[in-house]
Structure formats: C-alpha cells, structure tokens
Amino acid sequence: MGGLSWPLLVLGGGKIVDKLVEMKNIHKYYGRLKALKGIDFSVGDNEIVGVLGDNGAGKSTLIKIITGLHAFREGEMYIKGEKINPRHYSVKKAHQLGIETVYQEQALAEKQALWRNIFLGRQKTNALGFIKVKEEKEETEKVMRELMGFTGIGANPDSNIKTLSGGEKQGVAIGRAMYFDADLVILDEPTMALSLQEVDKVLNFIESIKTRGKSCVYISHNISNVYPVSDRFVAMDRGKVVGRYNKDEISLDQLNEELISVTKVK
Amino acid sequence: MDSKLLNSKTWEKYKTQIALISIAIFVLLLFIITSPAVFLSPQIYRSFLSTVPFVGVMALGLTLILAMGQIDLSFPAVMALSGFVFALTYQLSGSVFLGMLACLLTGSFVGMLNGLLVTKIGIPAIVVTIGMQFFIRGLSNVLSQGSALNMNVGDNIFYRLFAGDLFGIPAQAIWFVFLSILLWAILFRHKFGEHVLFTGDNEDATRMMGINVDKTKIIAFMIMGGAAAFAGILDVFRMRTWWPTMGEGYLMMTVATVFVGGTSMFGGEATILGTFIGAFLIGSLEAGIVAAGLSGFWTRLIYGLLILVAVTIHTVMNR
Ligand SMILES: Nc1ncnc2c1ncn2[C@@H]1O[C@H](COP(=O)(O)OP(=O)(O)OP(=O)(O)O)[C@@H](O)[C@H]1O
Ligand SMILES: [Mg+2]
C-alpha cells in the first residue's frame, strides 16, 4: 500500500474512510521542554510504519499521544476518522478504538502476578466489579502457551513479574498486546531485551499483523530489523519529522545513509 | 518452621503470615506463663474483642493506603471530628441513623480532601496528612469548644448493633471480622483493589494500562477516612460520650499494627490477615505487660521491641 497516498483511502464499496491515525501539526511540551514541534504523522489501513530516530528524538512521545497517555497541545488528531479532543482522550478510549501498545518501559508491575498484568484495565468481572479470577488465569494460560510461546517451564499465570527474565517480561508485554487483537499495534523498542531467536518471533508477529489486515507502528534503533517488515519509514530528529520514505523507493543501505545525513547536526 | 512440612510454593505465599502467627503464639504463651490466672480465663479475651477493633478498623484502612504506596497520618483526628459530627447530629436531630450517615460522610470528605491535595496539587501524602491532622483536630476543638458531648442513645437497636453483644460476642469484634473480610475481597478480588496494588507497585505502568491513578488514590483516601469515622462511631457508642481527645494515642498503635502485620511501606503488597493478627498482638500487649506485674514503664520498651523484631523478620524473609 502506498504510504504517501493520504489523506483519504477508498475502501471496498466505495465508502470513503479516513486513515486509521492522522496527526497534523502536533505539538507537545513537557513543562518548558518542547518535545514535539509540529508533527504530521499518519498510519493507514493495513500498513506497517517504521519510526526511526536518535535517543530523545520524540518517538515515544509521539506514540504516547496516539495511545492516550499524553495530551497534545496544538494540532489535530483523528483516529478512525474521529476527531480527538485531547482533553477527553485517554488510554481507555484508545483501547476501545482498538489501539494496543507495547511500551518501551514494558508497563508491567513487578510485584503483581502475570495474570493480573495481562488484564489490568480490562478485567473480566461480575456486575459488582469483582474479578473472575479463574477465568482470567485460564485465559492467561492460553495466552502464554499460544501467543507468548512459553513452554511451561518456570513461569505460570501466578508467577510474579519480578521472577521472569527480561525476554519473558517482553513476551508478556507483547502477548498482552496480541491478546486484545487490535486494529493498530504500537511497538516501542520491543526487541531491546531479546535474544536473536526472540527477535525473530517479534518480527514474525509484526508480519502476522500485516497478513491479518491490521496496522502497526514499529519503533526501533535497529534499522535492519525495521526495514524488512515495514511498508514505509518516518525519520524523526529533535521533535520533528525529517524524512519520509516508501520501502519500494529505498534500499536498506540507502535508508541508513539517509538517516545519518538527515540527523546530522546542522 | 520447617519448610519441608509445606510445599515450597505455599510457604512462599504465606511465609509472612506464618511468621506472624508464630510470633503471636509465642507472645500468647509468654503471657500465659507469666500470668496464668489472667490469660487462662476468658474475660481478658472478651475485653480484647471489644477494645482491639478501634485500632483494627483504622489499621485496615491504613493497609489499603500503604498497599498504594501512600501514607495517612490524619485518621486519629478524622476519627475525632467524625465522632463529633455523629454526636452533634444525634443531639440536634434525635436520629442515630442520620448521625452515623453524617459521621461517615465527614470522614470520607476529609479523605477526599487528602486525596485531592495529594493528586491534583502534588503534595506528598505525609505532608498533606500531617497538616490535615492538625487542622481537623483543631477544627473539632474549635467546634466543640473543648468540651465533651453526651451521647446516650439508651439500649436501642443501634447501640446493640455497634456496642452490644451479638451472638454472645462483642459487636465491635464482629464488625472488625466483617470489615477485614470485606477489605480482603476488595483488595485482592475487586478491580478497585487491583488498581490500588498496581498503583502502589508501578504508577507509570498503571497509567499506561489506562487506569485512572488519581481517582484510585482519592477513593482509597476516602475509604481510609470512612474507616476512621467508623472507628469513631464504635467508640462514641461504647463510651456513650464524645470527647475532644478521641483518637489521640491511636496513631502509633495503628501504624505499628500494620507494620507488625507484615505490610511494607513500599506499596504493591499488603496482608489483611497480617493486619488482623497484628491488631490483636499490639492491642493485647499492654494488658499482658501489666498483668505480668511489670510497671507501665515497660510498655513502650516492649512495644518497640516487638515492632522491631516483627519488622526485621518480615524484611529478612522477603529479601
Ligand atoms: N515524562 C517526561 N517528562 C519530561 N521530559 C520527557 C518525558 N518523556 C520524555 N521527555 C523528554 O522528551 C524528549 C523526547 O523523548 P522521547 O522519549 O520521546 O524520545 P525517544 O525518541 O523515544 O528516545 P529513545 O530512543 O531514547 O527512546 C527527550 O528530551 C526526553 O528527555
Ligand atoms: Mg523512546
């Protein structure tokens, strides 16, 4: 799918549908620090977008605005065609809109059981809000076996997160995002703590997002991981988008050189 | 305790409680040995059942607050102010029910103020609640002009429910058991409790998963305030009087109860059974010391010793 054919996509039946995510001139401050300085960014239907850039470029900040964690100041954001009011947008709302995220920080609570970490915020409860513990644990067992590829040694749904290895923790964070079957999966440095073999699993997962017709934003410092699975690339530097590339227009080596030249101190 | 006796998983899960029960049994045996006449008769236990719940109910609230990685030092004053509102509303309206309602509302309202100052202004809870403690104590002094209020409701249904005997057991004890079970269910089986534990464990991660952390904190502080108000209700019923110094002396007892029980300051973890046992342990100490013939001077020393020993054991075991 051509990444630059925005703003509108025409889907089957002639129905005109806006892009999955569309951001225009987004600004974000942390106190006085200006982290995003007028970003245009979009994610189309069934598109994998690789986001690249140095430490502190604003990649995580950008995706945290999409996930509802941070409110933006200026600019406009549309998700599935719906105009987002930053004051009423939230992580919960993003979940409802089908956005799942694997945060760079993993977003796991160390002293809590694995099964609780999977369902936090989306608990299976009765009408009074009491958790259906057995059901959540059984589902977790399934998630672990089928989605995370845990082979049954060591970890189980009752394990505390602090007893897991770095790779296992990442597996939980990714498994959680897979379980809730999103229209948009955002992965922020998902392969940091992983062995080569585990990295392959993550890349396979991203490819499966594509085959299932869903979309993905994939942030990584490792261009050789991002390149093969992405449809297009967005390069960021110091709060700005400094380059946009379609995969069919650029080779891995060219992309590498581009990134070095666009992020050079001017 | 020999870990071979238990399978290691069960041991891991319950070691804090097992350690605490062992300490409790040890202290009880010590009491029985030093003053068998007192500690082999049921009277003393009956008296514990009616006195321990005041601190116990507040300790339950504090357990929730500590599970969330927060602290509240204002509850003894909240107990006094809510108790005052209870007695005053009763005197003015003649309705016990209205009095209790006003009392609980007062307690949770102060809790809400604590929660708002902590979350919306961003002041650390220890600072907020120390300030609030002075303010609320001062407020009840000003409102009452330092004099006690009579609260003789006679022997009506409310008195029996909150200060009488139910099934031959002091009502306070039954409330304490009921509230312990309720709080356990909320903390470990309800989604609100899960939000509390996660907030205490990793606030940022909890936000990332879409939990309204501020709301969770405010509600928890309101529950703490409500618990203090409930302790006030129990105390006013029992003494048939409200007096301005109510709750004074309960602060350290309550904090000690929760720590001896095995709940840590670091948040994300808590034990309700621990708090329950801790309340009786702390609550029986003074009687045991006096019965053993030691002078009152010993009380603090032994309190301190027990707290340090218990906390050391908990910490070493959880390393
Ligand atoms: N919560 C925060 N409060 C204050 N400043 C922040 C916060 N989060 C990020 N920043 C700052 O905003 C800028 C952008 O950070 P961001 O995390 O978005 O970068 P990034 O591109 O994800 O970097 P990395 O590759 O290291 O993850 C940085 O200067 C960072 O220090
Ligand atoms: Mg980042």
PDB file of C-alpha atoms in Angstrom, chain A residues 64 69 91-92 95 103 105 107-113 115-117 119-123 125 128-131 133 136 156 162 176, chain B residues 9 182 185-195 197-198 200-202 204-212 264 266-269:
ATOM      1  CA  LYS A  64       2.148   8.156  23.744  1.00  0.00           C
ATOM      2  CA  LEU A  69      -1.210   8.631  27.692  1.00  0.00           C
ATOM      3  CA  VAL A  91      -5.726   5.203  27.253  1.00  0.00           C
ATOM      4  CA  LYS A  92      -9.115   3.637  27.865  1.00  0.00           C
ATOM      5  CA  HIS A  95      -8.157   0.690  23.855  1.00  0.00           C
ATOM      6  CA  TYR A 103       5.680   0.458  25.664  1.00  0.00           C
ATOM      7  CA  GLU A 105       9.067   0.763  29.570  1.00  0.00           C
ATOM      8  CA  ALA A 107       4.374  -1.235  31.609  1.00  0.00           C
ATOM      9  CA  LEU A 108       4.418  -4.239  33.919  1.00  0.00           C
ATOM     10  CA  ALA A 109       4.079  -4.184  37.708  1.00  0.00           C
ATOM     11  CA  GLU A 110       6.883  -6.259  39.213  1.00  0.00           C
ATOM     12  CA  LYS A 111       5.228  -7.486  42.406  1.00  0.00           C
ATOM     13  CA  GLN A 112       1.971  -8.495  40.748  1.00  0.00           C
ATOM     14  CA  ALA A 113       1.014 -11.812  39.219  1.00  0.00           C
ATOM     15  CA  TRP A 115      -2.372 -12.883  35.006  1.00  0.00           C
ATOM     16  CA  ARG A 116      -3.218  -9.586  36.675  1.00  0.00           C
ATOM     17  CA  ASN A 117      -0.777  -7.766  34.405  1.00  0.00           C
ATOM     18  CA  PHE A 119      -5.940  -7.998  32.296  1.00  0.00           C
ATOM     19  CA  LEU A 120      -5.248  -4.783  34.200  1.00  0.00           C
ATOM     20  CA  GLY A 121      -7.651  -2.146  32.967  1.00  0.00           C
ATOM     21  CA  ARG A 122      -9.749  -4.719  31.129  1.00  0.00           C
ATOM     22  CA  GLN A 123     -10.597  -7.131  33.885  1.00  0.00           C
ATOM     23  CA  THR A 125     -15.572  -9.008  36.294  1.00  0.00           C
ATOM     24  CA  LEU A 128     -20.204  -5.675  41.030  1.00  0.00           C
ATOM     25  CA  GLY A 129     -16.678  -5.360  39.708  1.00  0.00           C
ATOM     26  CA  PHE A 130     -15.295  -8.496  41.360  1.00  0.00           C
ATOM     27  CA  ILE A 131     -12.686 -10.185  39.207  1.00  0.00           C
ATOM     28  CA  VAL A 133     -10.004 -14.917  38.832  1.00  0.00           C
ATOM     29  CA  GLU A 136      -8.546 -14.625  33.827  1.00  0.00           C
ATOM     30  CA  ASN A 156       2.934 -19.722  35.073  1.00  0.00           C
ATOM     31  CA  LYS A 162       9.869  -9.919  39.078  1.00  0.00           C
ATOM     32  CA  ARG A 176      -0.918  -8.761  26.122  1.00  0.00           C
TER      33      ARG A 176
ATOM     34  CA  LYS B   9       5.065 -22.600  46.899  1.00  0.00           C
ATOM     35  CA  LEU B 182     -14.702  -7.098  53.019  1.00  0.00           C
ATOM     36  CA  ALA B 185     -12.231  -9.073  48.976  1.00  0.00           C
ATOM     37  CA  ILE B 186     -11.871  -5.513  47.728  1.00  0.00           C
ATOM     38  CA  LEU B 187      -8.095  -5.559  47.727  1.00  0.00           C
ATOM     39  CA  PHE B 188      -7.497  -8.969  46.218  1.00  0.00           C
ATOM     40  CA  ARG B 189     -10.667  -9.781  44.308  1.00  0.00           C
ATOM     41  CA  HIS B 190     -12.145  -6.481  43.173  1.00  0.00           C
ATOM     42  CA  LYS B 191     -10.785  -4.444  40.299  1.00  0.00           C
ATOM     43  CA  PHE B 192     -10.519  -1.381  42.504  1.00  0.00           C
ATOM     44  CA  GLY B 193      -8.152  -3.270  44.803  1.00  0.00           C
ATOM     45  CA  GLU B 194      -6.149  -4.404  41.811  1.00  0.00           C
ATOM     46  CA  HIS B 195      -5.801  -0.765  40.780  1.00  0.00           C
ATOM     47  CA  LEU B 197      -1.970  -2.659  44.270  1.00  0.00           C
ATOM     48  CA  PHE B 198      -0.739  -1.750  40.794  1.00  0.00           C
ATOM     49  CA  GLY B 200       1.489   1.130  44.701  1.00  0.00           C
ATOM     50  CA  ASP B 201       3.711  -1.094  42.612  1.00  0.00           C
ATOM     51  CA  ASN B 202       4.305   0.942  39.458  1.00  0.00           C
ATOM     52  CA  ASP B 204       3.521   4.816  35.465  1.00  0.00           C
ATOM     53  CA  ALA B 205       2.753   1.324  34.217  1.00  0.00           C
ATOM     54  CA  THR B 206      -0.685   1.545  35.814  1.00  0.00           C
ATOM     55  CA  ARG B 207      -1.374   4.771  33.905  1.00  0.00           C
ATOM     56  CA  MET B 208      -0.125   3.177  30.701  1.00  0.00           C
ATOM     57  CA  MET B 209      -2.738   0.446  31.073  1.00  0.00           C
ATOM     58  CA  GLY B 210      -5.497   3.018  31.257  1.00  0.00           C
ATOM     59  CA  ILE B 211      -6.139   3.171  34.987  1.00  0.00           C
ATOM     60  CA  ASN B 212      -7.168   6.491  36.442  1.00  0.00           C
ATOM     61  CA  SER B 264       5.503  -2.858  53.865  1.00  0.00           C
ATOM     62  CA  PHE B 266       6.921   0.248  49.591  1.00  0.00           C
ATOM     63  CA  GLY B 267       3.475  -0.367  48.148  1.00  0.00           C
ATOM     64  CA  GLY B 268       2.143  -3.026  45.800  1.00  0.00           C
ATOM     65  CA  GLU B 269       1.775  -5.598  48.563  1.00  0.00           C
TER      66      GLU B 269
END
